[in-house]
Tab-separated table of C-alpha atoms and ligand atoms in Angstrom:
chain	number	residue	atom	x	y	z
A	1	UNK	CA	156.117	-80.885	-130.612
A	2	UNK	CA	155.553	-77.493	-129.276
A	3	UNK	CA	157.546	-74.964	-128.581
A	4	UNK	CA	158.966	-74.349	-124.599
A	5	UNK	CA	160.740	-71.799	-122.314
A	6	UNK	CA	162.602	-73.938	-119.905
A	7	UNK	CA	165.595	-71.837	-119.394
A	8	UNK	CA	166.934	-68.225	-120.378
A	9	UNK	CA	169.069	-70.352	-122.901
A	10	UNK	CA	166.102	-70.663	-124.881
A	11	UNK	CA	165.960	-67.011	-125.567
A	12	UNK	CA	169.206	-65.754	-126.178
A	13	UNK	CA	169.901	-62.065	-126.389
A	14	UNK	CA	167.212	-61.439	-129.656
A	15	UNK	CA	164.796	-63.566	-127.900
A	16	UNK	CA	164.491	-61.287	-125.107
A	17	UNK	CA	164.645	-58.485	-126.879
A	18	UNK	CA	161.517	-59.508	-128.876
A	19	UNK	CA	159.835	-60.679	-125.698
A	20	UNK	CA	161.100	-56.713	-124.417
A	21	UNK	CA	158.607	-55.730	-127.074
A	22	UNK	CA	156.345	-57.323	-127.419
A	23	UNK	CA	155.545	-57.046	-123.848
A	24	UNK	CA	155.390	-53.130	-124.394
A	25	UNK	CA	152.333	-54.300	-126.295
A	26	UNK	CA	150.831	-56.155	-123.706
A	27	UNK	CA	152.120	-53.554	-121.206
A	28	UNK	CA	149.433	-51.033	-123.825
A	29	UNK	CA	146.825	-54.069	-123.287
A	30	UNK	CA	146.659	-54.113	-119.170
A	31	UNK	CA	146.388	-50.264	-119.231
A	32	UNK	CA	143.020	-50.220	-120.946
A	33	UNK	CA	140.081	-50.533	-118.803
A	34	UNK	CA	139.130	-53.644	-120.441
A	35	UNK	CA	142.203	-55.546	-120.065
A	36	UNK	CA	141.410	-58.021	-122.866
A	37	UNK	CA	142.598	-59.700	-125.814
A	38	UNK	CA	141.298	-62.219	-127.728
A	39	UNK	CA	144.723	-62.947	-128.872
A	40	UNK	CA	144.686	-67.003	-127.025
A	41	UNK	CA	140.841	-67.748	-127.513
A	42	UNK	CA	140.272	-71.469	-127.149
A	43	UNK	CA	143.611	-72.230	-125.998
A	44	UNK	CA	144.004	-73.883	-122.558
A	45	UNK	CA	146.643	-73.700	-120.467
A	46	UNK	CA	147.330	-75.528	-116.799
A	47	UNK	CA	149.255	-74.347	-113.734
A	48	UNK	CA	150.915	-77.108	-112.133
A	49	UNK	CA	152.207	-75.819	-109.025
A	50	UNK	CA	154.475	-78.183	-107.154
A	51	UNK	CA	155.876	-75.582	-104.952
A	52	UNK	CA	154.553	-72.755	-103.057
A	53	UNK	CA	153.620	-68.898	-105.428
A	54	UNK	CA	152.100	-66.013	-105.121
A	55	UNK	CA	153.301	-64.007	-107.561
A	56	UNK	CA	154.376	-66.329	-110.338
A	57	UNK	CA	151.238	-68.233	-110.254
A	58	UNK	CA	148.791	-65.539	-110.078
A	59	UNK	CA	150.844	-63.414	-112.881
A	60	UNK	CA	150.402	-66.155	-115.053
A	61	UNK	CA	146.764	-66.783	-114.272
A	62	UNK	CA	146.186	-62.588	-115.265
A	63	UNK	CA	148.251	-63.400	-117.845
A	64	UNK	CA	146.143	-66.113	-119.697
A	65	UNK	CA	143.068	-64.255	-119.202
A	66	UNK	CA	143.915	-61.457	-120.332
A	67	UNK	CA	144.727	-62.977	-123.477
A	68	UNK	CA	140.998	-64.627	-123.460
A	69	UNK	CA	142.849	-68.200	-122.553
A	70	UNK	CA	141.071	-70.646	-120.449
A	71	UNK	CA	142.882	-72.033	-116.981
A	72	UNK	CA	143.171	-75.180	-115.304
A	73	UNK	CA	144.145	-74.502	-112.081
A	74	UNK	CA	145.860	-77.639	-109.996
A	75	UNK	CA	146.015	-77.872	-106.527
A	76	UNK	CA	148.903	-80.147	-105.651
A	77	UNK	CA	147.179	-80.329	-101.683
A	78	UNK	CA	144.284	-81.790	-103.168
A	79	UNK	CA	144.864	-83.276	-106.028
A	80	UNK	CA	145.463	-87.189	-106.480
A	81	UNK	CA	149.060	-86.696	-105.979
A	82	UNK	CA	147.808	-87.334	-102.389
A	83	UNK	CA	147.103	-91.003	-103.138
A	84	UNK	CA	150.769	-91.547	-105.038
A	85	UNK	CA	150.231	-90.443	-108.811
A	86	UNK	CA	153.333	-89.497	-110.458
A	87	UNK	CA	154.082	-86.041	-112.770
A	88	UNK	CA	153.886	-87.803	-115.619
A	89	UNK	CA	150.481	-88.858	-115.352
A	90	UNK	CA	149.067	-85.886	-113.902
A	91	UNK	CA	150.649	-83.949	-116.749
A	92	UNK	CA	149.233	-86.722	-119.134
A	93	UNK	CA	145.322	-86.855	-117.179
A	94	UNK	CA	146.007	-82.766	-117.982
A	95	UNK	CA	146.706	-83.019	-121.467
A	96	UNK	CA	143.822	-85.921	-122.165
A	97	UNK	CA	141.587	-83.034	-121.120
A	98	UNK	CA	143.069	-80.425	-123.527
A	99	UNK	CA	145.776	-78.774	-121.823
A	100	UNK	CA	147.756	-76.340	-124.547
A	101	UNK	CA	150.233	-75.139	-122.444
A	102	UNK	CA	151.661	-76.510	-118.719
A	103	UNK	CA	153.268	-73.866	-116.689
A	104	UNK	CA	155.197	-75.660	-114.332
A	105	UNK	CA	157.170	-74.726	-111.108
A	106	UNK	CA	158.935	-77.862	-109.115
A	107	UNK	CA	161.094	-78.357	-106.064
A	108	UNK	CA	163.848	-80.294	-108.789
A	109	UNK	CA	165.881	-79.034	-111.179
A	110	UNK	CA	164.845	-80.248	-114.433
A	111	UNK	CA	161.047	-80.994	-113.847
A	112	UNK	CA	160.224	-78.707	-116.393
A	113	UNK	CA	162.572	-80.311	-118.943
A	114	UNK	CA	160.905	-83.587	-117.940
A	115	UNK	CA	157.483	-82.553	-118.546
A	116	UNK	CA	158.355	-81.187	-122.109
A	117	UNK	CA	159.392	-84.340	-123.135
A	118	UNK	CA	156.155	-85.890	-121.882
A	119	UNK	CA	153.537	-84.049	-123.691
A	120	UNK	CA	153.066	-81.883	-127.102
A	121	UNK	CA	152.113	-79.435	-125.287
A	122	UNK	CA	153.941	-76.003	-124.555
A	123	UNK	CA	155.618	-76.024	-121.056
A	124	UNK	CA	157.359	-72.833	-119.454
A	125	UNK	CA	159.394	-73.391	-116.168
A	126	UNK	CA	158.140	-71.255	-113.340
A	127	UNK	CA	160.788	-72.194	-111.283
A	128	UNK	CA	162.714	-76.009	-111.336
A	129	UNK	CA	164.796	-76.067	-107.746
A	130	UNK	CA	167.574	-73.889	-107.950
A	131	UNK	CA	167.720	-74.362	-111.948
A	132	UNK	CA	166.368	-70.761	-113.904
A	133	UNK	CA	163.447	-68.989	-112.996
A	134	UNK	CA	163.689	-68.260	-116.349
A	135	UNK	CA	160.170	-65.307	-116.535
A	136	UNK	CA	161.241	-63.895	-113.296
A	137	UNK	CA	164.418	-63.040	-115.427
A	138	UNK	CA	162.260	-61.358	-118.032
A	139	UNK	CA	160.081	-59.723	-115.812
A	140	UNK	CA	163.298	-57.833	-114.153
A	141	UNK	CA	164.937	-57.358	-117.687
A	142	UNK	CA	161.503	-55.867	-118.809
A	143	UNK	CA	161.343	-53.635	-115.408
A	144	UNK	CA	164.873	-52.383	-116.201
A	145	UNK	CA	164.131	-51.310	-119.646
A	146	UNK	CA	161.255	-49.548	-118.233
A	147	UNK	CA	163.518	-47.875	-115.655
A	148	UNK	CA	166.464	-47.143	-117.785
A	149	UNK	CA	164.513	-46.700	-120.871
A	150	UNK	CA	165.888	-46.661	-124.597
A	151	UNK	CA	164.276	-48.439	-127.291
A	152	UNK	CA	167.191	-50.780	-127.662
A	153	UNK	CA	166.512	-53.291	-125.230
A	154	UNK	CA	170.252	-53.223	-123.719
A	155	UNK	CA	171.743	-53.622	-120.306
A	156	UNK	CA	175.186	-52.704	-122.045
A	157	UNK	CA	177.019	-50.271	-119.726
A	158	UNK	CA	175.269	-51.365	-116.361
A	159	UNK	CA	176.867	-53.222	-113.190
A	160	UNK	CA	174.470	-55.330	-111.454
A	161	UNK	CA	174.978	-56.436	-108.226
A	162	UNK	CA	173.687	-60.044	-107.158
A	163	UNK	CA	173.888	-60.251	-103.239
A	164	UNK	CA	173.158	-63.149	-100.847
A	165	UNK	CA	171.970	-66.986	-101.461
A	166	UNK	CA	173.062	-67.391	-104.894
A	167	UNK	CA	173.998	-71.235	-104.508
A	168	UNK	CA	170.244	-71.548	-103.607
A	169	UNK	CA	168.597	-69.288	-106.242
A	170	UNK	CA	167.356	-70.016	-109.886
A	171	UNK	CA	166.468	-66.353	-109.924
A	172	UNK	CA	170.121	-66.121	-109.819
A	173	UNK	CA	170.392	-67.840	-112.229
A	174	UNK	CA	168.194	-66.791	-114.485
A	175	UNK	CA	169.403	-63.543	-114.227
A	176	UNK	CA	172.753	-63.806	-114.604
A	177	UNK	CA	171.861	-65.288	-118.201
A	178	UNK	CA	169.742	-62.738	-118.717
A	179	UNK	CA	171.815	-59.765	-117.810
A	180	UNK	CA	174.823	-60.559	-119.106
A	181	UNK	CA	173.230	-61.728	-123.008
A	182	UNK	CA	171.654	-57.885	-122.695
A	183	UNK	CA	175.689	-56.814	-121.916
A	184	UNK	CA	175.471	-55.694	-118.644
A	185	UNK	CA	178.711	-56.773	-116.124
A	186	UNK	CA	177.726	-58.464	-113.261
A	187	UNK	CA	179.172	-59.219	-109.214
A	188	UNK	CA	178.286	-62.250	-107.189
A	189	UNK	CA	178.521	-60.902	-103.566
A	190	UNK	CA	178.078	-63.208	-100.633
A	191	UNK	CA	179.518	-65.428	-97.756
A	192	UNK	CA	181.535	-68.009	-99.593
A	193	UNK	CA	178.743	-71.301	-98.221
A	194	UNK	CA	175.921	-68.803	-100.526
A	195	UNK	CA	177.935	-69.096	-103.531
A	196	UNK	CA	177.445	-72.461	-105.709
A	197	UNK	CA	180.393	-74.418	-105.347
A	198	UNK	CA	181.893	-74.186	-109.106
A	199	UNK	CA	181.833	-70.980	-110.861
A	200	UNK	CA	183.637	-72.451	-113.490
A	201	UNK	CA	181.483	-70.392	-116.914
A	202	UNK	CA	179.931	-68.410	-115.338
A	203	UNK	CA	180.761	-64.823	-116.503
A	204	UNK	CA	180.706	-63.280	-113.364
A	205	UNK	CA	183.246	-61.595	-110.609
A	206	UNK	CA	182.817	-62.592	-107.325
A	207	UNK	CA	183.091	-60.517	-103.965
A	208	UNK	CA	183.095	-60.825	-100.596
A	209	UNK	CA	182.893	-57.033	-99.081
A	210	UNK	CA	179.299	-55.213	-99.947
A	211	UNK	CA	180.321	-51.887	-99.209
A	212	UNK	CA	183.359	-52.039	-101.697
A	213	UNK	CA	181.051	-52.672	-104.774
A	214	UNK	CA	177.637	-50.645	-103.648
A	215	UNK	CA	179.609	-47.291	-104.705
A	216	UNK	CA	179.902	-48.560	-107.949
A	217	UNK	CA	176.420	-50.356	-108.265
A	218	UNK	CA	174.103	-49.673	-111.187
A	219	UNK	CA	171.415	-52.177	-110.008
A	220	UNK	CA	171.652	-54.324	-106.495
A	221	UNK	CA	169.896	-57.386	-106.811
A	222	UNK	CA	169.156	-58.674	-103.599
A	223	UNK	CA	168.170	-62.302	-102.856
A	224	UNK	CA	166.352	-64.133	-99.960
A	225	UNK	CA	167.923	-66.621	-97.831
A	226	UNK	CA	166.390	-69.760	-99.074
A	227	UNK	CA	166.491	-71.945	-95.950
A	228	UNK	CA	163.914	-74.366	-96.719
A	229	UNK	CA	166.834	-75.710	-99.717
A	230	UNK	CA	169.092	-76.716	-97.048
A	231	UNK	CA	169.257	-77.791	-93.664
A	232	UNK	CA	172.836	-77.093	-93.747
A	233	UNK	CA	173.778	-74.680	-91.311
A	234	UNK	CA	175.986	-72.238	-93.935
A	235	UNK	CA	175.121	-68.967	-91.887
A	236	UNK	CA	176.808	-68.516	-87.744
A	237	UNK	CA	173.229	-66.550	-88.070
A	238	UNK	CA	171.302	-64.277	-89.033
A	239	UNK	CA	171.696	-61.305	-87.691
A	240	UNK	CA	175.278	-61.846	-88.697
A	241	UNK	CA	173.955	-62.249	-92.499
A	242	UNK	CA	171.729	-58.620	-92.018
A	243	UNK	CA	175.828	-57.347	-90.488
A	244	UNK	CA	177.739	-58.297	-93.426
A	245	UNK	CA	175.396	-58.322	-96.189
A	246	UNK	CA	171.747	-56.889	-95.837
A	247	UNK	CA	170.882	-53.454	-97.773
A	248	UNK	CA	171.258	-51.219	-94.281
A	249	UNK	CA	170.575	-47.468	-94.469
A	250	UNK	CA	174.203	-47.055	-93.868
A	251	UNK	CA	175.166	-48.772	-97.306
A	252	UNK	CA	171.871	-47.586	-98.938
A	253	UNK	CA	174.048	-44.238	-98.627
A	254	UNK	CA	177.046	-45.636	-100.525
A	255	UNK	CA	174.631	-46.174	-103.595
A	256	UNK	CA	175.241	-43.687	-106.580
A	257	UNK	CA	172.192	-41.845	-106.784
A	258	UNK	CA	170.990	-44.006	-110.399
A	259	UNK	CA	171.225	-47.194	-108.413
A	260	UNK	CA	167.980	-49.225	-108.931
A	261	UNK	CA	167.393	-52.029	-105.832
A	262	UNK	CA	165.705	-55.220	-106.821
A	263	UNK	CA	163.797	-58.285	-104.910
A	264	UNK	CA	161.967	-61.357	-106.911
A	265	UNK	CA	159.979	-61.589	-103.489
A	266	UNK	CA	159.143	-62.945	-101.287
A	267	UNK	CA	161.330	-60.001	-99.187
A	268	UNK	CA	162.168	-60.806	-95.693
A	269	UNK	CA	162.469	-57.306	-94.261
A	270	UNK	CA	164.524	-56.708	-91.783
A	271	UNK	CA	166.756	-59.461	-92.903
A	272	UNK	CA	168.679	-58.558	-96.902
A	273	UNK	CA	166.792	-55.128	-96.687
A	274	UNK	CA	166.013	-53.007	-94.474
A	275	UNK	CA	161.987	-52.109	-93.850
A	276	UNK	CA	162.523	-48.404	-94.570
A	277	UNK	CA	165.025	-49.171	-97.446
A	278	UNK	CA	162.374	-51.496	-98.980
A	279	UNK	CA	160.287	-48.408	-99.327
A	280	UNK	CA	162.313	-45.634	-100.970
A	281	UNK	CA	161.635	-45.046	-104.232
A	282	UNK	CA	164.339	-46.624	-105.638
A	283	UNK	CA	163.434	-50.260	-105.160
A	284	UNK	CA	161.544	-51.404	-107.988
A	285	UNK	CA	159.892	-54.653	-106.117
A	286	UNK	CA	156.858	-53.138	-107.065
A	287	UNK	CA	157.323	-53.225	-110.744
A	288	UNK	CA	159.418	-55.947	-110.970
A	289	UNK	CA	155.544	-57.793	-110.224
A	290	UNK	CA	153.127	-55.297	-112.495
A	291	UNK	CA	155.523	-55.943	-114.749
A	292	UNK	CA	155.366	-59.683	-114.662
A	293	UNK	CA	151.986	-59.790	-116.564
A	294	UNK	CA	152.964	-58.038	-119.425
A	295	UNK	CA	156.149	-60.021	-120.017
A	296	UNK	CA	154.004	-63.819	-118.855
A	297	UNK	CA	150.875	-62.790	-121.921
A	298	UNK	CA	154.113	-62.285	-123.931
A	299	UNK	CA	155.654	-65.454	-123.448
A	300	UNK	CA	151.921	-67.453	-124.012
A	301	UNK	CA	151.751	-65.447	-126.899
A	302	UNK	CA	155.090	-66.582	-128.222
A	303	UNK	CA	154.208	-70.098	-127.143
A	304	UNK	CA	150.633	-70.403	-127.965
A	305	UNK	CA	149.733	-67.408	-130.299
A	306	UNK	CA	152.305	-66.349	-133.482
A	307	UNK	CA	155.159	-66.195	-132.053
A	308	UNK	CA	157.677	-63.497	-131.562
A	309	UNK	CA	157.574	-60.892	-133.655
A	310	UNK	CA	160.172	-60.287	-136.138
A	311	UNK	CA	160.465	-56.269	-136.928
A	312	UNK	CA	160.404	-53.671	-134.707
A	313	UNK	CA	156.711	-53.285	-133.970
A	314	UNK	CA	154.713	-56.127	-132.314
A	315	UNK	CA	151.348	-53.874	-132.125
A	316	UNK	CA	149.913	-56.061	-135.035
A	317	UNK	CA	149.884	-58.845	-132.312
A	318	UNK	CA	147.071	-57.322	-130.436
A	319	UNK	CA	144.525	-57.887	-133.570
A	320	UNK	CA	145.128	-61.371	-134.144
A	321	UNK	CA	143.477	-64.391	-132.760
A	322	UNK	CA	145.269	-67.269	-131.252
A	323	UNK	CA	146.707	-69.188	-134.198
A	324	UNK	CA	148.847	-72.309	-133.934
A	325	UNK	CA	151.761	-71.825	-134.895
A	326	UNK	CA	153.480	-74.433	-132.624
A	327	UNK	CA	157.005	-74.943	-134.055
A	328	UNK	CA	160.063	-77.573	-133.201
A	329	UNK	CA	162.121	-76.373	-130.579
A	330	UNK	CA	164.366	-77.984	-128.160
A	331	UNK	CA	165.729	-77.251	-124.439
A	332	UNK	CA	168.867	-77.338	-122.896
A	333	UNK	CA	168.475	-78.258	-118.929
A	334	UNK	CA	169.806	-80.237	-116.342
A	335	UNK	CA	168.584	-83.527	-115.587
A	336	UNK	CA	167.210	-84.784	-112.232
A	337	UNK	CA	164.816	-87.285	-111.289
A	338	UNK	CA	162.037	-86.772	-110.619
A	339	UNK	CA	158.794	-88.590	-109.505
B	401	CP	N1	159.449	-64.373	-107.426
B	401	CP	C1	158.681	-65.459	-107.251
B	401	CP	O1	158.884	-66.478	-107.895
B	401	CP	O2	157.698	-65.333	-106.308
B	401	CP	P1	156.639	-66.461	-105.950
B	401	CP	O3	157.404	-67.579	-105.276
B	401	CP	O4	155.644	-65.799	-105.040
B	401	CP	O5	156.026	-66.929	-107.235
């Protein structure tokens, strides 16, 4: 059984500090003109895209081939899903033809999980409903570090600021794990029908008012109003929404001037953030996706290649072919069914 990265729980705090590094090694890699290692040769790995990417899927993609990794690309439109075949034999068809590693993003929570228990492959969850999100957490982590800087790989000191659909969002989710195993402190804040219904664990404060916390703000994570997860009506509208709790130029003033603003995209402007705001220097949106290929070879590497890297260095990575050093490892995630 291979290893998998199904949720931040996977990680832990040392975890993503040794995926922190060793994506400063891949960060080295995509800088050269040749961005190219031969650290995955001969290793395979499928997208299975259940659910609509641009960024996730394509990251990946520049991920695997920069680490010399071949890709199986699946189509979901086209495939022979079309004609009623389940996940579990598509992800089994996949595998009969060599697949090494699945990376897998679903419309229901625990699809990832599901897979992993189907095949020996690797699987990482690129998004399971409004589970974890679990390399979109990395990628920000990774894009903080850069921002922040220190060679500790802490968030210990830092008040982030979560803002909008969190009931809806795995990023949320993700990153709430993620942040708060680094050390940082973090604030839900949101209409009450965006926030999940129990907050019973999670280590969080919640808040209503946006200008009351902005002054005090180290990072402002904003999120996108994810209406195609419910057709409740949770919102009078939203123009109200942009009112009460979009990143205006007004409250982009009440920010303390080392305030970093954050978006896992796709950003409706106009609606959490305003156009200009989007723009300023400031928001890292930017980063948050260059940096996503970097951290995505990293977690291959760990999945695929010789896993994480133990001292303090990782640039001995970057001379070694893919090996297999697949290892027992199990996953913690929700259970739903799913086809
Ligand atoms: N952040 C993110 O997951 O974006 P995509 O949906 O474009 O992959």
């Amino acid at each position: 059984m291979s290893r998998s990265l199904l949720s931040v729980d996977d990680l832990g705090a040392a975890g993503i500090q040794s995926i922190m590094r060793l994506s400063d090694s891949f960060a080295e890699v995509s800088s050269r003109s040749i961005p190219r290692v031969p650290a995955l040769r001969g290793k395979t790995i499928a997208a299975l895209f259940y659910e609509d990417s641009t960024r996730t899927r394509l990251s990946f993609e520049a991920a695997a081939k920069r680490l010399s990794a071949d890709v199986m690309s699946f189509a979901v439109k086209s495939s022979s899903m079309s004609k009623g075949e389940s996940l579990r034999d598509t992800v089994q068809t996949l595998g009969a033809m060599g697949a090494d590693a699945f990376v897998v993003r679903h419309a229901s929570a625990g699809a990832a999980r599901l897979v992993s228990r189907w095949t020996d492959a690797a699987v990482v969850n690129a998004g399971d409903g409004w589970h974890e999100h679990p390399t979109q957490a990395l990628a920000d982590c990774y894009t903080l570090h850069r921002r922040f800087g220190g060679a500790a790989f802490t968030m210990a000191g830092l008040h982030a600021v979560i803002v909008g659909d969190v009931k809806h969002s795995r990023v949320a989710r993700s990153n709430v794990k993620a942040f708060t195993a680094l050390g940082a402190r973090v604030t839900l804040v949101g209409p009450a029908t965006l926030m999940p219904p129990c907050l019973d664990g999670w280590p969080v404060s919640v808040e209503v008012d946006l200008d009351r916390v902005l002054p005090d703000a180290d990072i402002v994570y904003l999120l996108r109003l994810q209406s195609e997860r419910t057709d409740e009506s949770l919102l009078p509208s939203q123009r109200e929404y942009t009112a009460r709790w979009g990143l205006t130029r007004r409250r982009a003033a009440l920010l303390p001037g080392r305030a970093t603003v954050m978006h896992p995209g796709p950003m409706n402007r106009g609606v959490e953030i305003d156009p200009e705001v989007a723009d300023r220097e400031f928001c890292v949106v930017g980063d948050q996706v260059r940096n996503g290929v970097p951290v995505r070879m990293a977690v291959l590497f760990w999945l695929l290649g010789s896993g994480l890297p133990t001292g303090e260095s990782s640039g001995q990575v970057l001379a070694v072919d893919g090996g297999d050093a697949h290892q027992p490892d199990s996953i913690g995630a929700s259970d739903e069914e799913v086809r």
